[in-house]
CSV table of C-alpha atoms and ligand atoms in Angstrom, one decimal:
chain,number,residue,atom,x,y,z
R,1,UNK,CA,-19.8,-13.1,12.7
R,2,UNK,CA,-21.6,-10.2,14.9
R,3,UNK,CA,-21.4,-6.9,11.9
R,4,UNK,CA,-22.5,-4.0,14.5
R,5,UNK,CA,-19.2,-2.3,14.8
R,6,UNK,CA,-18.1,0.1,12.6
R,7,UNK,CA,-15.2,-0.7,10.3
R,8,UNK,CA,-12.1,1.5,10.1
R,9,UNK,CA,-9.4,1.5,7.7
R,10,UNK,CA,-6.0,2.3,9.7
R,11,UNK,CA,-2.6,3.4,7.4
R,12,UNK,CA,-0.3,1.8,9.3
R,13,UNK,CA,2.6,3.1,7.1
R,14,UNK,CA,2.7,4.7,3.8
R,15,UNK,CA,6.1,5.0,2.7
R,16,UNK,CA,8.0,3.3,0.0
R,17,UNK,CA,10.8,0.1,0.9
R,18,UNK,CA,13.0,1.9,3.1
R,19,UNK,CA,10.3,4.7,4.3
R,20,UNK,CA,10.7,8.4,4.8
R,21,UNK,CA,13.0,10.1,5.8
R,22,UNK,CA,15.7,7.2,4.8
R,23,UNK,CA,18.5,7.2,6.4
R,24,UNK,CA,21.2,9.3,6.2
R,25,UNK,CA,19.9,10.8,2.7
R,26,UNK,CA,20.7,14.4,2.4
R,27,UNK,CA,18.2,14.9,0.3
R,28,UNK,CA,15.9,18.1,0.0
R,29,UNK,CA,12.3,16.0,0.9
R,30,UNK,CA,14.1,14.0,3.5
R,31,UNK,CA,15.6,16.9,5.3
R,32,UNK,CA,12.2,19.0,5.4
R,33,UNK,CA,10.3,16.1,6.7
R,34,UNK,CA,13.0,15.4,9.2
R,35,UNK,CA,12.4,18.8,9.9
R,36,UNK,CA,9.0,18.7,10.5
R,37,UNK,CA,9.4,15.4,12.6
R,38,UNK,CA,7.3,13.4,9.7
R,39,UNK,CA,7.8,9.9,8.9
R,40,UNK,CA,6.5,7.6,6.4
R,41,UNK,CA,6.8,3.9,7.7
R,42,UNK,CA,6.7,0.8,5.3
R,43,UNK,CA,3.5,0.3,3.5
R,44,UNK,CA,0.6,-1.4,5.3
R,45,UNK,CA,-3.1,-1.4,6.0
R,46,UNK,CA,-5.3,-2.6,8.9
R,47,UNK,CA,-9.0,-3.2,8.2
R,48,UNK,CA,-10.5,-3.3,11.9
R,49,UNK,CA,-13.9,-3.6,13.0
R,50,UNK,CA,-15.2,-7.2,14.8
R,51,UNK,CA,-12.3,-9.0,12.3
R,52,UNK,CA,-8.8,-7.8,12.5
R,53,UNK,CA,-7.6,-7.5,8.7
R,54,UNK,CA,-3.8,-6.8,8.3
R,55,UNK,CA,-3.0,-6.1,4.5
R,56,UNK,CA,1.3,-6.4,3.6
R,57,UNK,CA,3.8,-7.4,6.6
R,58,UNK,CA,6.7,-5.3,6.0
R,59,UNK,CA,9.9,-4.7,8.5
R,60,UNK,CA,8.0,-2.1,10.9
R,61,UNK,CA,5.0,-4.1,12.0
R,62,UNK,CA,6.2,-4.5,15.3
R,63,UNK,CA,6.2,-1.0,15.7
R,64,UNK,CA,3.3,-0.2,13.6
R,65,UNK,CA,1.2,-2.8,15.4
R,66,UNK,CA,2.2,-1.3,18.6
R,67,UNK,CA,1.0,2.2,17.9
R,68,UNK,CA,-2.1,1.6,16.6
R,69,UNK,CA,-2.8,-0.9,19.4
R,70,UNK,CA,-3.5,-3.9,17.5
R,71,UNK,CA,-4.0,-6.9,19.7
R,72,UNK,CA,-5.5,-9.2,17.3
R,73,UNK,CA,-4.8,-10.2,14.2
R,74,UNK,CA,-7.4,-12.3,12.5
R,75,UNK,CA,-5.8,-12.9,9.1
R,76,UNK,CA,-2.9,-11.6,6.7
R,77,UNK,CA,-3.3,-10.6,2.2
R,78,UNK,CA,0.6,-10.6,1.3
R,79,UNK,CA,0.4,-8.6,-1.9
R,80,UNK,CA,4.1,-9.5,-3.2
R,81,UNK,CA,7.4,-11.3,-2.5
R,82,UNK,CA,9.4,-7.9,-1.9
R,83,UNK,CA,10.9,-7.5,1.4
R,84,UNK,CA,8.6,-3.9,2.5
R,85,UNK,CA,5.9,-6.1,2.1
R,86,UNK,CA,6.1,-9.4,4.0
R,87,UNK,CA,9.7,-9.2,5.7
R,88,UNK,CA,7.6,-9.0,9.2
R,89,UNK,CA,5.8,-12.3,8.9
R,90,UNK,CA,8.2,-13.5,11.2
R,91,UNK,CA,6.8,-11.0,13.7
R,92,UNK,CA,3.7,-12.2,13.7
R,93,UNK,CA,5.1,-14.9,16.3
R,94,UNK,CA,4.9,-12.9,18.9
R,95,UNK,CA,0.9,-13.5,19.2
R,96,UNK,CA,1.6,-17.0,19.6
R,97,UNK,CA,4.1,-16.4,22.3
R,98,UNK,CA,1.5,-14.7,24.7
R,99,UNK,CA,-1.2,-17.7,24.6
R,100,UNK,CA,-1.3,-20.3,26.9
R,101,UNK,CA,0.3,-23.5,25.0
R,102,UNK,CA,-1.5,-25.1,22.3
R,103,UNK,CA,-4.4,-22.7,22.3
R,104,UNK,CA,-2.8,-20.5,19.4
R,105,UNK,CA,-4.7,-20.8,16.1
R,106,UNK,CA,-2.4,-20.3,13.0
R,107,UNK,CA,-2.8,-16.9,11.4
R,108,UNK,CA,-4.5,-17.5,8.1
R,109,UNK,CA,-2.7,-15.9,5.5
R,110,UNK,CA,-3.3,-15.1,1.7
R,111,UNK,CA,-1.3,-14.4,-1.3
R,112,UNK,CA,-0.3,-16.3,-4.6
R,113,UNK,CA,2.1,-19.7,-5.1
R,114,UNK,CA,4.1,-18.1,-6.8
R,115,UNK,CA,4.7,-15.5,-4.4
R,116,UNK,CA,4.8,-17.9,-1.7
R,117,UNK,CA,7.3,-20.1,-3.6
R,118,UNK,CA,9.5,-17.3,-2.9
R,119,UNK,CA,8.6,-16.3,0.7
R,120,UNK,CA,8.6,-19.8,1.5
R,121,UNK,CA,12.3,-20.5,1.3
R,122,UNK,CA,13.0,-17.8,4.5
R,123,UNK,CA,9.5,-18.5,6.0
R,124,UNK,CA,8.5,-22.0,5.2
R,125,UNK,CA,9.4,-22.3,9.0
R,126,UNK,CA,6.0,-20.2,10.2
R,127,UNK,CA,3.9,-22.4,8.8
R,128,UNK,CA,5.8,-25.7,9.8
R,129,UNK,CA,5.7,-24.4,13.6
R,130,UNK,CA,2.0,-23.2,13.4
R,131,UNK,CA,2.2,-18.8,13.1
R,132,UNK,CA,0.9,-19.0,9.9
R,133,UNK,CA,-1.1,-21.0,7.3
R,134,UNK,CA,-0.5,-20.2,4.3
R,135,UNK,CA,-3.6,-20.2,1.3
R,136,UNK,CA,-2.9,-19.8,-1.9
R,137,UNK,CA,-5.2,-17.6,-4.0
R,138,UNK,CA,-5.9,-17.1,-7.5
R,139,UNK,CA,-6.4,-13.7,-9.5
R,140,UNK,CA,-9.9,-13.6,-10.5
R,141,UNK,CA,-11.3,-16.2,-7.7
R,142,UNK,CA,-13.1,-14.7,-5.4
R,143,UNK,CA,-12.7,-16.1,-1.2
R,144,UNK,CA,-13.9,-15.5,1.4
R,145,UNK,CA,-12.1,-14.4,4.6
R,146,UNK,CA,-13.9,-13.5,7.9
R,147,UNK,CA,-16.6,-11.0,7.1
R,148,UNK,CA,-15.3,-10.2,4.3
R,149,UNK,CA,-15.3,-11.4,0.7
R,150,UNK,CA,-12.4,-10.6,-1.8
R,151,UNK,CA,-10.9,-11.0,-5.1
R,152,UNK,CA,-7.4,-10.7,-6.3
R,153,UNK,CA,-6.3,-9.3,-9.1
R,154,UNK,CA,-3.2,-9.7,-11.1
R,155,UNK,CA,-0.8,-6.6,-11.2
R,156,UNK,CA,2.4,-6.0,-12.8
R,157,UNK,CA,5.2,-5.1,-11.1
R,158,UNK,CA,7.6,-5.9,-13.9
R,159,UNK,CA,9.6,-9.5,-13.8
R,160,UNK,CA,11.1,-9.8,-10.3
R,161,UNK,CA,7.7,-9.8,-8.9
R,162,UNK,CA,5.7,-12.1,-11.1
R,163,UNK,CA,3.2,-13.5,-8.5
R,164,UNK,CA,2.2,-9.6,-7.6
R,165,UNK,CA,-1.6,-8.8,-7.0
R,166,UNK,CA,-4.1,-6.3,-5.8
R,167,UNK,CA,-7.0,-6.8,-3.7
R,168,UNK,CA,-10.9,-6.0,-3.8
R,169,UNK,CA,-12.6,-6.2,-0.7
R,170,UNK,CA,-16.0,-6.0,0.1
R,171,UNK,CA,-18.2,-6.0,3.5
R,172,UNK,CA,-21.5,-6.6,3.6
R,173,UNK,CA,-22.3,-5.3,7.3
R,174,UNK,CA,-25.2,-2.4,7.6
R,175,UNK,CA,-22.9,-0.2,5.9
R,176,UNK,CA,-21.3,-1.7,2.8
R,177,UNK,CA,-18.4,-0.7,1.4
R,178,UNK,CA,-15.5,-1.9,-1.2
R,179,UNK,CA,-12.1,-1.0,-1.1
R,180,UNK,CA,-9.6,-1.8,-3.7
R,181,UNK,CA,-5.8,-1.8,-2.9
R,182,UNK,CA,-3.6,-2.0,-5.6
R,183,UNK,CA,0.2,-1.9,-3.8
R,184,UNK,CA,3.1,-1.6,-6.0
R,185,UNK,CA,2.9,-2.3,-9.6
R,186,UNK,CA,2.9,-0.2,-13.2
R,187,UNK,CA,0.1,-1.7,-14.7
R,188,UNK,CA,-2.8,-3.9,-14.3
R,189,UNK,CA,-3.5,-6.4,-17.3
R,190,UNK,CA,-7.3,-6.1,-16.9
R,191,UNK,CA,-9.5,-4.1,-14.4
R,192,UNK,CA,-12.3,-6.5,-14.1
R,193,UNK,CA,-15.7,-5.2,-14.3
R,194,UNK,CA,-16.3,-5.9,-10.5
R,195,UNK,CA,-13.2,-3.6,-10.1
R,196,UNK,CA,-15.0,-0.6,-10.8
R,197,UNK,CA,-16.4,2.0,-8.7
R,198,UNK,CA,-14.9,0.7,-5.3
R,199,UNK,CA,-16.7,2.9,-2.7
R,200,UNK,CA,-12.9,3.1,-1.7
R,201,UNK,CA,-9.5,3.0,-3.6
R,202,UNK,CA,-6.0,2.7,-2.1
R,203,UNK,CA,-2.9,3.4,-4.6
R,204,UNK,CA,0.7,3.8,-5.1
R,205,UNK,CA,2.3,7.1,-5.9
R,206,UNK,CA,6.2,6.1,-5.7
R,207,UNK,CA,6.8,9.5,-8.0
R,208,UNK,CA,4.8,12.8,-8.4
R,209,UNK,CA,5.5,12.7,-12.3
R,210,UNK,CA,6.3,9.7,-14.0
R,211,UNK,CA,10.5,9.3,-14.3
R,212,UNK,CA,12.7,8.7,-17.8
R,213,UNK,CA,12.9,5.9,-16.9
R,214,UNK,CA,10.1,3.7,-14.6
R,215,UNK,CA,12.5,2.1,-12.0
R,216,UNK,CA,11.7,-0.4,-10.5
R,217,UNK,CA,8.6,-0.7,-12.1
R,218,UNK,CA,6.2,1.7,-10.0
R,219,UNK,CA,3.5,4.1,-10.0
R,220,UNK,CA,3.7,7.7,-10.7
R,221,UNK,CA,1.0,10.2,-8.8
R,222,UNK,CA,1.0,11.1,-13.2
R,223,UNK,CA,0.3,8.0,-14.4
R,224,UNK,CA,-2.0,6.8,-11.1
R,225,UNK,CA,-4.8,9.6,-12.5
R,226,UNK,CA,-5.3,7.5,-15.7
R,227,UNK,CA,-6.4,4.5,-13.3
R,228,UNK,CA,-8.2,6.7,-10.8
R,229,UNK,CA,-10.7,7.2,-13.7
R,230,UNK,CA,-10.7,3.8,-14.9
R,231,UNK,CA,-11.2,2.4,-11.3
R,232,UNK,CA,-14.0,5.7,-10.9
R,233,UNK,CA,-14.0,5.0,-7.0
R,234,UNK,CA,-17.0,6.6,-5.4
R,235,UNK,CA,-15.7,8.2,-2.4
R,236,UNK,CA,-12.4,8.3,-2.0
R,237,UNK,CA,-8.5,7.7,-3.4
R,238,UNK,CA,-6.1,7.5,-1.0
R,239,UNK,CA,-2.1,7.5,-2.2
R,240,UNK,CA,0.9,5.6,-0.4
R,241,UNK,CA,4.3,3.9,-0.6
R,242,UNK,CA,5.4,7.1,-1.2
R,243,UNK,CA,9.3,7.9,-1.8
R,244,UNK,CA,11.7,10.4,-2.2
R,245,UNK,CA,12.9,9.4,-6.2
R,246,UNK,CA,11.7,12.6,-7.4
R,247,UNK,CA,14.5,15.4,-8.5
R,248,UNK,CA,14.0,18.6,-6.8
R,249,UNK,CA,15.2,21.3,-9.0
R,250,UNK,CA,18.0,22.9,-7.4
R,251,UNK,CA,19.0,20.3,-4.8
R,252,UNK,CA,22.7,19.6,-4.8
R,253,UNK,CA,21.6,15.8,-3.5
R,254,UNK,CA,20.0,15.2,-6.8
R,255,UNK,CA,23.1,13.5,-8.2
R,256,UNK,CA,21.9,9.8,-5.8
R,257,UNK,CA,21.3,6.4,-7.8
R,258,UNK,CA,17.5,6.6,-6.5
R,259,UNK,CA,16.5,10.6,-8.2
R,260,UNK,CA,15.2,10.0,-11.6
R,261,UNK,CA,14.7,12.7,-13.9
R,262,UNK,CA,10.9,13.6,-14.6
R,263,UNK,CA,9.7,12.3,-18.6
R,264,UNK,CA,7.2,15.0,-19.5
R,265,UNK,CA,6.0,16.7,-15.6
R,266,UNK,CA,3.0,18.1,-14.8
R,267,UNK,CA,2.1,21.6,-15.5
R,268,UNK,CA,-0.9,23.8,-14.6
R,269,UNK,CA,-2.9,24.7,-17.5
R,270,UNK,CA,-1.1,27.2,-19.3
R,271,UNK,CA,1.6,27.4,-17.4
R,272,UNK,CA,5.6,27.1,-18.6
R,273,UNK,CA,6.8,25.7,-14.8
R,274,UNK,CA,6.0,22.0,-13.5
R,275,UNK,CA,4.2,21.9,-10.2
R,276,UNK,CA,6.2,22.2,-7.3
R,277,UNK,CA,7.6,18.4,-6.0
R,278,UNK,CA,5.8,17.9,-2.8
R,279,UNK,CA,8.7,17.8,0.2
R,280,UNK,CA,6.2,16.9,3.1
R,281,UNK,CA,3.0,15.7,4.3
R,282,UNK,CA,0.7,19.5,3.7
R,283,UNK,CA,2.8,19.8,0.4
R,284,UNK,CA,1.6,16.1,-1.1
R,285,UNK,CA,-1.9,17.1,-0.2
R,286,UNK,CA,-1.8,20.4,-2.1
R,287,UNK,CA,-0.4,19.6,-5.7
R,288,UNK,CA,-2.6,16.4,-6.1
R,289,UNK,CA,-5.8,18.2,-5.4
R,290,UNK,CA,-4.7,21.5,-7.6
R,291,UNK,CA,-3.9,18.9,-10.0
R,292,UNK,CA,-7.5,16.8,-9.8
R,293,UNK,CA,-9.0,20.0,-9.9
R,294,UNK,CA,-6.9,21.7,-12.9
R,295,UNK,CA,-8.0,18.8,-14.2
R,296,UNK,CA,-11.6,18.9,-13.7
R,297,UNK,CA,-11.6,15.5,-12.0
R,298,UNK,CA,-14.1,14.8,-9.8
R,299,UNK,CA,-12.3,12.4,-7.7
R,300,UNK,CA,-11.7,13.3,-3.9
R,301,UNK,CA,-7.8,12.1,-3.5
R,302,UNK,CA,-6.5,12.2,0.2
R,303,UNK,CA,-3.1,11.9,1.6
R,304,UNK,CA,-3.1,9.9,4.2
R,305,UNK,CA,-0.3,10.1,7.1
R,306,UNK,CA,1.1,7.1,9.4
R,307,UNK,CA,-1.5,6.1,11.4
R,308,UNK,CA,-4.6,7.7,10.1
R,309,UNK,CA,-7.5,6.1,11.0
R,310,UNK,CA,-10.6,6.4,8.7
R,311,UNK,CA,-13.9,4.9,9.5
R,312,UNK,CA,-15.7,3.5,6.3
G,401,ZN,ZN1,6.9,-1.8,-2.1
G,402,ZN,ZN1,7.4,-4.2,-4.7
């Protein structure tokens, strides 16, 4: 495996399961980042360099794939069995399509039995007709894929995703790196201690502040700090799969089924008011590094938009 080119992590989306804006939501985020002409496609990351490393499937990886001019994809971590994160599987078909016959080599493709128990029963079909081949993987056994080796990590993201993991990835070309990506979940069981200080850590913040009530069963920007610091990544934090669940004071759409009320929000030193709820793109990138630095944290925490591109 030739190691000279440089490796780039690519957010292909970083929105929660039905992305930003949603449609038709009247509420006061999704109007301001309509706006502004922002979006926040499904969750997904792209590890590029000579290997082609596509991390969660969800429904807009044609599009996704398409815009960041992918045209190889080398081999596919499914994190969990929920829809934003494999649904586009299926899509993966059309890189078989455009090879001559019988020169198409099955996509290998990672994740849990249990969570392909699940996927299985829509999906079973990629594998029979040769898109995909499926390998199971176990948390805590490390594999190797490509040029990279990686260990998954059992997550919890509450009972109707049992088979849920994380993934540590490291590369060993001239310039090493680890990257952990955690996807959805509201707690991890045990951070191993090859977990620690990733040069690199990807994680969810669904919420700003941590809701009454965690529905369903994801991470707060609040309650993500406590695992930055556990974690203690080296470089950087990066936060996705946000959503729009936070209640804006004052916004008549704050009656919806999906706005949760905040438990106990975040608050400057000293002062009475919360921090301001991040409506767009600029806003998200203010609050959380007032609040790392309020907080004295050393940890660099970026915001990442659809599409960035960062080399490692
Ligand atoms: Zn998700
Ligand atoms: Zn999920």
């Amino acid at each position: 495996m030739g190691t000279s080119k440089q490796e780039e992590l690519v957010f292909l989306g970083t929105g929660a399961a039905w992305g930003l804006p949603e449609l038709n939501c009247p509420c006061a985020i999704c109007r301001d980042m309509r706006a502004k002409g922002e979006r926040r496609r499904r969750t997904a990351l792209l590890l590029r360099g000579e290997f082609s490393l596509l991390i969660d499937c969800g429904p807009d990886i044609l599009t996704q794939l398409e815009e960041s001019r992918t045209q190889r994809i080398d081999a596919v971590l499914v994190t969990h069995e929920h829809g934003d994160h494999y649904i586009g599987l299926d899509e993966l078909f059309v890189f078989k399509r455009i090879m001559p016959r019988d020169a198409f080599q099955a996509i290998p493709t990672y994740m849990t039995d249990q969570t392909w128990r699940i996927i299985k029963q829509r999906f079973g079909y990629l594998e029979t007709m040769g898109v995909i081949k499926v390998h199971p993987v176990c948390p805590g056994c490390w594999f190797t894929c490509g040029p990279y080796r990686i260990l998954p990590f059992d997550t919890d993201h509450g009972d109707f995703a049992r088979g849920s993991v994380g993934y540590l990835i490291n590369w060993r070309g001239p310039k090493p790196f680890s990257l952990v990506y955690t996807s959805d979940f509201m707690g991890i069981p045990e951070i191993h201690s090859d977990l620690r200080n990733p040069d690199y850590l990807v994680i969810q913040s669904f919420w700003l502040n941590e809701p009454l009530q965690n529905r369903p069963h994801h991470m707060s920007f609040q309650n993500a700090i406590g695992f930055i610091e556990k974690f203690s990544p080296r470089n950087e934090t990066f936060i996705v799969h946000m959503g729009d669940a936070d209640k804006v004071p004052n916004d008549p759409a704050n009656n919806m089924l999906k706005k949760y009320d905040p438990r106990d929000p975040m608050r400057p030193p000293g002062a009475s008011e919360p921090y301001p709820v991040p409506l767009n793109h600029s806003q998200w990138q203010k609050v959380v590094s007032k609040i790392m630095s309020d907080r004295g944290l050393p940890y660099l925490v970026r915001v990442p938009y659809d599409g960035l591109a960062v080399p490692l």
